[in-house]
Short mmCIF file of C-alpha atoms in Angstrom, two decimals:
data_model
loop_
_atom_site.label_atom_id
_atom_site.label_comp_id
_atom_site.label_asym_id
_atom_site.label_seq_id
_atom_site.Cartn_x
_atom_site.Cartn_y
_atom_site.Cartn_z
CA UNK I 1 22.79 145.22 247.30
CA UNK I 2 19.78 144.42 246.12
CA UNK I 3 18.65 143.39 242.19
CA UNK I 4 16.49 146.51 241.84
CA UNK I 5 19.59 148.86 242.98
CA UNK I 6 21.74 146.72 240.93
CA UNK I 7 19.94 147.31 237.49
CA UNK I 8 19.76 150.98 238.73
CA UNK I 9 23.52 151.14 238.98
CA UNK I 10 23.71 149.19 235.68
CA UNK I 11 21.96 151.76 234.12
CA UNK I 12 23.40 154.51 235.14
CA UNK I 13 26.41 153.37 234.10
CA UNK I 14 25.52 152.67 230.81
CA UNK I 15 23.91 156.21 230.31
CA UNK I 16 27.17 157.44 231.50
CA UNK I 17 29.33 155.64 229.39
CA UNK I 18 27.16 155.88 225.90
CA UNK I 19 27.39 159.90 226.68
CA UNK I 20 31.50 159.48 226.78
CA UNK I 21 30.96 157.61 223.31
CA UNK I 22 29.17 160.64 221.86
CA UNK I 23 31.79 163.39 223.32
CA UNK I 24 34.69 162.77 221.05
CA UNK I 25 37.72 163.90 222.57
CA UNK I 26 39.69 167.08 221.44
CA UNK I 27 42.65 167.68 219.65
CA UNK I 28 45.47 168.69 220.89
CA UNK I 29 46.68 172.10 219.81
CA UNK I 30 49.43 174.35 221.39
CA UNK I 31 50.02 176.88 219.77
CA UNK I 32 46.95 179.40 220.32
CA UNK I 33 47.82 181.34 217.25
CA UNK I 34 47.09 177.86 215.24
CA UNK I 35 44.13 177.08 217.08
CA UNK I 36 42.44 180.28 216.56
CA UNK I 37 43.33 180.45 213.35
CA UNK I 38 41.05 177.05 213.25
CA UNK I 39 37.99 178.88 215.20
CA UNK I 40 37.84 181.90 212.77
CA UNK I 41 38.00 179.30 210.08
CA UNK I 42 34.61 178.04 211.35
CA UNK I 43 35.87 174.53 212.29
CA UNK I 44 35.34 174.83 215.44
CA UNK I 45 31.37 174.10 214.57
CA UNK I 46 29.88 173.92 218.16
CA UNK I 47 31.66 176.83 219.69
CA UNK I 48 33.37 175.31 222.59
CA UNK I 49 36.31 176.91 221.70
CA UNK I 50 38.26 173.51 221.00
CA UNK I 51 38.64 171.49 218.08
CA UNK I 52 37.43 167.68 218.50
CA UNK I 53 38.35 164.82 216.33
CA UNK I 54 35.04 164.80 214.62
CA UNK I 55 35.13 168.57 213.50
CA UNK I 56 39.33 168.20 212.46
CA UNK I 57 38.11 164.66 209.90
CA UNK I 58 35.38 166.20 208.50
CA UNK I 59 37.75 168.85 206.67
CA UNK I 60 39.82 168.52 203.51
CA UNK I 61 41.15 171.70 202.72
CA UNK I 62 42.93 173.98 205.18
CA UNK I 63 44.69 178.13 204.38
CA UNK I 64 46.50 179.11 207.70
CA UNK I 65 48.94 181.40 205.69
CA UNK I 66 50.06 184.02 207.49
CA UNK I 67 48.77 183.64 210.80
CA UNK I 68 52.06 183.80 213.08
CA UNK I 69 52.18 179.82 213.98
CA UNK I 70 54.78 178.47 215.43
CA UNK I 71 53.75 175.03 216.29
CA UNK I 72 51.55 172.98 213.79
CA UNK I 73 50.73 170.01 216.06
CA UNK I 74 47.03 169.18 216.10
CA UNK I 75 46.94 168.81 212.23
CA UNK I 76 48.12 165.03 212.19
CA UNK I 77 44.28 164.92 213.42
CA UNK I 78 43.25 166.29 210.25
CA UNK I 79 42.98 162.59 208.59
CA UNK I 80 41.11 163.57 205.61
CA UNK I 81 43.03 166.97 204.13
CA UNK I 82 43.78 166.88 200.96
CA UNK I 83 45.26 170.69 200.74
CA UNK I 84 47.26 172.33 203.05
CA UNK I 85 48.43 175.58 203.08
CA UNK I 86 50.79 176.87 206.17
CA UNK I 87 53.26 179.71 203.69
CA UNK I 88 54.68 182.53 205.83
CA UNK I 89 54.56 181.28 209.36
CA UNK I 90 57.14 180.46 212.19
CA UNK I 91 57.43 176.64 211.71
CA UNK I 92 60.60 175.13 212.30
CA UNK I 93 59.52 171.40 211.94
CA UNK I 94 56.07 170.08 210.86
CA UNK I 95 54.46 166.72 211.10
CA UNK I 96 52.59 165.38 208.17
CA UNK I 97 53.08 161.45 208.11
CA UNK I 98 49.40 160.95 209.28
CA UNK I 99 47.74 162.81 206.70
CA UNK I 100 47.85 160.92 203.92
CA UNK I 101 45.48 161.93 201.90
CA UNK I 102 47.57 165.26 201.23
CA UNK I 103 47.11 166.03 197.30
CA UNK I 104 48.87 169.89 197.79
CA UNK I 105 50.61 171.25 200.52
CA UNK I 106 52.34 174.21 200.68
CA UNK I 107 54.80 175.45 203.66
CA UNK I 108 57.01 177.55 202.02
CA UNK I 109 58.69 180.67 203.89
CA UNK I 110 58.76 178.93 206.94
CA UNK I 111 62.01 177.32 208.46
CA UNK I 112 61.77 174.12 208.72
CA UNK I 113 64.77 172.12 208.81
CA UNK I 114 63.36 168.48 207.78
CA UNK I 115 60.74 167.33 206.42
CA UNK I 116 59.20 163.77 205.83
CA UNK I 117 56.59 163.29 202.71
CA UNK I 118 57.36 159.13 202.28
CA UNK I 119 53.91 158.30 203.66
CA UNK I 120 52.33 161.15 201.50
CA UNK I 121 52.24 159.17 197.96
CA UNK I 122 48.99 160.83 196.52
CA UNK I 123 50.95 164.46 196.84
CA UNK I 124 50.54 166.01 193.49
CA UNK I 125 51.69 169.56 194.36
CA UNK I 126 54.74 170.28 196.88
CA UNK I 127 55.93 173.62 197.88
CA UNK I 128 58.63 173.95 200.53
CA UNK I 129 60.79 176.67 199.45
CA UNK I 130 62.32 179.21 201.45
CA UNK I 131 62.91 176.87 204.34
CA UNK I 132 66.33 175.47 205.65
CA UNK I 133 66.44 171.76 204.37
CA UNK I 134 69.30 169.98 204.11
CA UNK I 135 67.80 166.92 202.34
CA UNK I 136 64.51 166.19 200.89
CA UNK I 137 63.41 162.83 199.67
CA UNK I 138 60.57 162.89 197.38
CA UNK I 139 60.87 159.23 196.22
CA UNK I 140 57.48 157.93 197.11
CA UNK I 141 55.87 160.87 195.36
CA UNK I 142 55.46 159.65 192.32
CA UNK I 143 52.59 161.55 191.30
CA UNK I 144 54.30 164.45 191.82
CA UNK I 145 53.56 166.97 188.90
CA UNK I 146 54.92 170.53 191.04
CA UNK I 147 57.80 170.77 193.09
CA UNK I 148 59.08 174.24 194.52
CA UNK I 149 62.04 173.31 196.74
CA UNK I 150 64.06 176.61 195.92
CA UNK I 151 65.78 178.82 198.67
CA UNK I 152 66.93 175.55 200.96
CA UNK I 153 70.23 174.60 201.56
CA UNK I 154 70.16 171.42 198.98
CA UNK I 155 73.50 169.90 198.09
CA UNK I 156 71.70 167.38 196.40
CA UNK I 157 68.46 166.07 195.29
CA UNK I 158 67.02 162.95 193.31
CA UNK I 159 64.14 163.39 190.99
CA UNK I 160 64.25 160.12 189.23
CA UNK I 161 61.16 158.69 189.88
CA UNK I 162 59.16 161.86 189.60
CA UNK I 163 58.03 161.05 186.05
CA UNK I 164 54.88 163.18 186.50
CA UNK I 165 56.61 166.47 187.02
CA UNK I 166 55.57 169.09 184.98
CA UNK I 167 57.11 172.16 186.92
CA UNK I 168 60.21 171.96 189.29
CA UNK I 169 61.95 174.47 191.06
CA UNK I 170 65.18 174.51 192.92
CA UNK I 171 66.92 177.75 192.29
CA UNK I 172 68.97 179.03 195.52
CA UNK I 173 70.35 175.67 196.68
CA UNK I 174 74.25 174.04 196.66
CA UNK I 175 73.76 171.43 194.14
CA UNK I 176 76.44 170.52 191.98
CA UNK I 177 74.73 167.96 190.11
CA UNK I 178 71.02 167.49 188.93
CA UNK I 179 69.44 164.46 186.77
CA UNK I 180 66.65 165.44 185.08
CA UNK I 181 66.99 162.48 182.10
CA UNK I 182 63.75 161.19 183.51
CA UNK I 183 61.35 163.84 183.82
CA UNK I 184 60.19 163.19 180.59
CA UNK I 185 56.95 165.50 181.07
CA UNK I 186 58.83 169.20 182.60
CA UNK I 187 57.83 171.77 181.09
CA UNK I 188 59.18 174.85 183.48
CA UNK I 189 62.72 174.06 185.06
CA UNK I 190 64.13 176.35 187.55
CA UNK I 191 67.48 176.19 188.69
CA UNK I 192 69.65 179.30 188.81
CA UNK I 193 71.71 179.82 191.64
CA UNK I 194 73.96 176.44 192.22
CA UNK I 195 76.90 174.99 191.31
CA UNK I 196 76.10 173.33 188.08
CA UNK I 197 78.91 172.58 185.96
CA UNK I 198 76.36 171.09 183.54
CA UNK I 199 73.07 170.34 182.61
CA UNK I 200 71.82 167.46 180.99
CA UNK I 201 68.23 168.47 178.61
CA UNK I 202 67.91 166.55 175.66
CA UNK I 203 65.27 163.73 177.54
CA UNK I 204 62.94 167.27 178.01
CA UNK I 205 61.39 167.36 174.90
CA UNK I 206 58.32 169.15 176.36
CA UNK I 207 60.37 171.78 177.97
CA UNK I 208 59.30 175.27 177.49
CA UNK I 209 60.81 177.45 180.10
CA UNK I 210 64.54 176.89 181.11
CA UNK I 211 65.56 179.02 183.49
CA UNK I 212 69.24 178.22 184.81
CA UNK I 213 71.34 181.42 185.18
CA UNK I 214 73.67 182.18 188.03
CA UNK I 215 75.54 178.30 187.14
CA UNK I 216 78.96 177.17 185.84
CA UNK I 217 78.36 175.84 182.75
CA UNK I 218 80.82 176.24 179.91
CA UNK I 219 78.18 174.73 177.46
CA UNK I 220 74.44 173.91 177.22
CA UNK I 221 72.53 171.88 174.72
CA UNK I 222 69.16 172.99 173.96
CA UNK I 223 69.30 171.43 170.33
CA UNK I 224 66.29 168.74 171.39
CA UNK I 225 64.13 171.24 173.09
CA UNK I 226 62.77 172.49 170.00
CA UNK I 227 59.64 173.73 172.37
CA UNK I 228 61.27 176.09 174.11
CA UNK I 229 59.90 179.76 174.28
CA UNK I 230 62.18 181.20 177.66
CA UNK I 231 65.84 180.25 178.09
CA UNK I 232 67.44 182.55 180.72
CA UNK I 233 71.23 182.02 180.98
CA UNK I 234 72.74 185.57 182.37
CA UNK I 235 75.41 186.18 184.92
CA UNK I 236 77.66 182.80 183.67
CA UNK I 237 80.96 184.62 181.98
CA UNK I 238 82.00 181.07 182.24
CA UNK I 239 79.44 179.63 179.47
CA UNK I 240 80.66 179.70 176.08
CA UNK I 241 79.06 177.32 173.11
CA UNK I 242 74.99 177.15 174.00
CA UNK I 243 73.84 174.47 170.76
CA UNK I 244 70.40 174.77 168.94
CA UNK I 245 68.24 173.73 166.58
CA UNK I 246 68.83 176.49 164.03
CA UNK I 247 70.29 178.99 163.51
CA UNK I 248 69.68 182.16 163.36
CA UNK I 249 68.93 181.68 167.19
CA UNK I 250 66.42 182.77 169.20
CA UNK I 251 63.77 182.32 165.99
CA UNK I 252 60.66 184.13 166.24
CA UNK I 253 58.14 183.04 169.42
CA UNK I 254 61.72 182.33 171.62
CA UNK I 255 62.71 185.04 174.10
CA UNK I 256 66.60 184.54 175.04
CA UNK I 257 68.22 186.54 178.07
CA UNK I 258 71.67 186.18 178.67
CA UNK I 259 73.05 189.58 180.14
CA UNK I 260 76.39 188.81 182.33
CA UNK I 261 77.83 185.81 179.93
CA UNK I 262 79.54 187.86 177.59
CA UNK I 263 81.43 184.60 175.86
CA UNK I 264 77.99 183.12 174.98
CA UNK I 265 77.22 181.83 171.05
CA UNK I 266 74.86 179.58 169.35
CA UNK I 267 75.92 177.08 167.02
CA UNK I 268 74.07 173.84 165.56
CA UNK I 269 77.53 172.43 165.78
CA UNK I 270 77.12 170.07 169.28
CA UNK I 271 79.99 168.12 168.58
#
């Protein structure tokens, strides 16, 4: 071969190669329902029909409510999302270790069994209720200032080092136990529906809504929570002495409902 068909073949391959760097390759997507969702979104900016790394980085907030999806993979692509909403669909796992830059995401009323947010430490919003979790370990998400984990099948849960929370839910589970001594900032607590024998509120200064009816408590202790406008504590025959900060209880601006616990009476007696 000669040096002129040499450079030639040098060239060509060049040419060839740059044009390989300029074609991104595509994502991966299954599940059609997800990927269309994706075109009628607009993300699909050329109108190939596919979704190519390039077009999935450059976007940072993504609604698929609704839209019948099954299978979610494809959206580890999505690098740079920050909110993610996937509520109502047909998920029954969903993999979000590679998007890191998650602030909210939202994938309630699916049913998911497990679900790992460790690498997701920037979360500030989390919403997985109505699912079927068994565990859920929120320990890395420290900047966590919404959780709605209600409707799961949650023996227990640990919500020590969510210092930032401001609203937590976790009615509908199977815990028998919850530690909320920490969670210095909550203002709205949630958590009718377990197996609570007791419930420990006089860290929760801040706390304004307490809604915890449908337990097993034979006291409460709302003495310290001298913000509170809702307490909701119906359908527990088995709670008795409920301790405030005066008395006649509720005063005016507080909004007590406790049909269904017929042995219920306030007191500023907490001995």
């Amino acid at each position: 071969m000669n040096v002129w068909l040499k450079i030639q073949l040098f060239l060509l391959i060049a040419v060839l190669l740059s044009q390989c760097e300029k074609e991104p390759s595509g994502v991966s997507i299954p599940d059609n329902n997800f990927l269309q969702a994706l075109i009628e979104l607009g993300i699909d900016t050329n109108g190939d029909g596919f979704i190519s790394e390039n077009e999935a980085e450059a976007i940072t907030y993504l609604d698929v409510n609704g839209d019948s999806i099954s299978d979610l993979t494809g959206i580890e692509a999505f690098i740079n999302l920050d909110t993610l909403f996937c509520y109502n669909n047909q998920l029954t796992s969903l993999d979000v270790t590679n998007n890191i830059a998650l602030i909210y995401l939202d994938f309630g009323r699916n049913q998911i069994t497990a679900i790992d947010v460790t690498n997701n430490t920037t979360l500030e919003k989390l919403a997985c209720h109505n699912n079927q979790l068994t565990t859920l370990d929120v320990s890395n998400n420290i900047n966590l200032v919404y959780l709605s984990c209600s409707s799961n099948q949650l023996s227990s849960l640990n919500v020590s080092n969510n210092t930032a929370l401001e609203s937590f839910g976790c009615n509908n589970n199977q815990l028998t136990t919850l530690d909320i001594v920490n969670n210095v900032a909550l203002e709205y607590l949630y958590c009718s529906h377990n197996q609570l024998t007791s419930l420990d509120v006089s860290n929760n200064y801040a706390l304004k809504f307490l809604y915890c009816p449908w337990n097993l408590f034979a006291s409460l202790d709302v003495s310290y929570n001298t913000a509170l406008q809702n307490l909701f504590i119906t359908g527990m025959p088995s709670l008795y002495k409920v301790c405030v900060w005066e008395i006649p209880f509720p005063p005016a601006g507080v909004i007590v409902e406790a049909t269904g616990s017929p042995n219920v009476y306030f007191t500023t007696d907490c001995n």
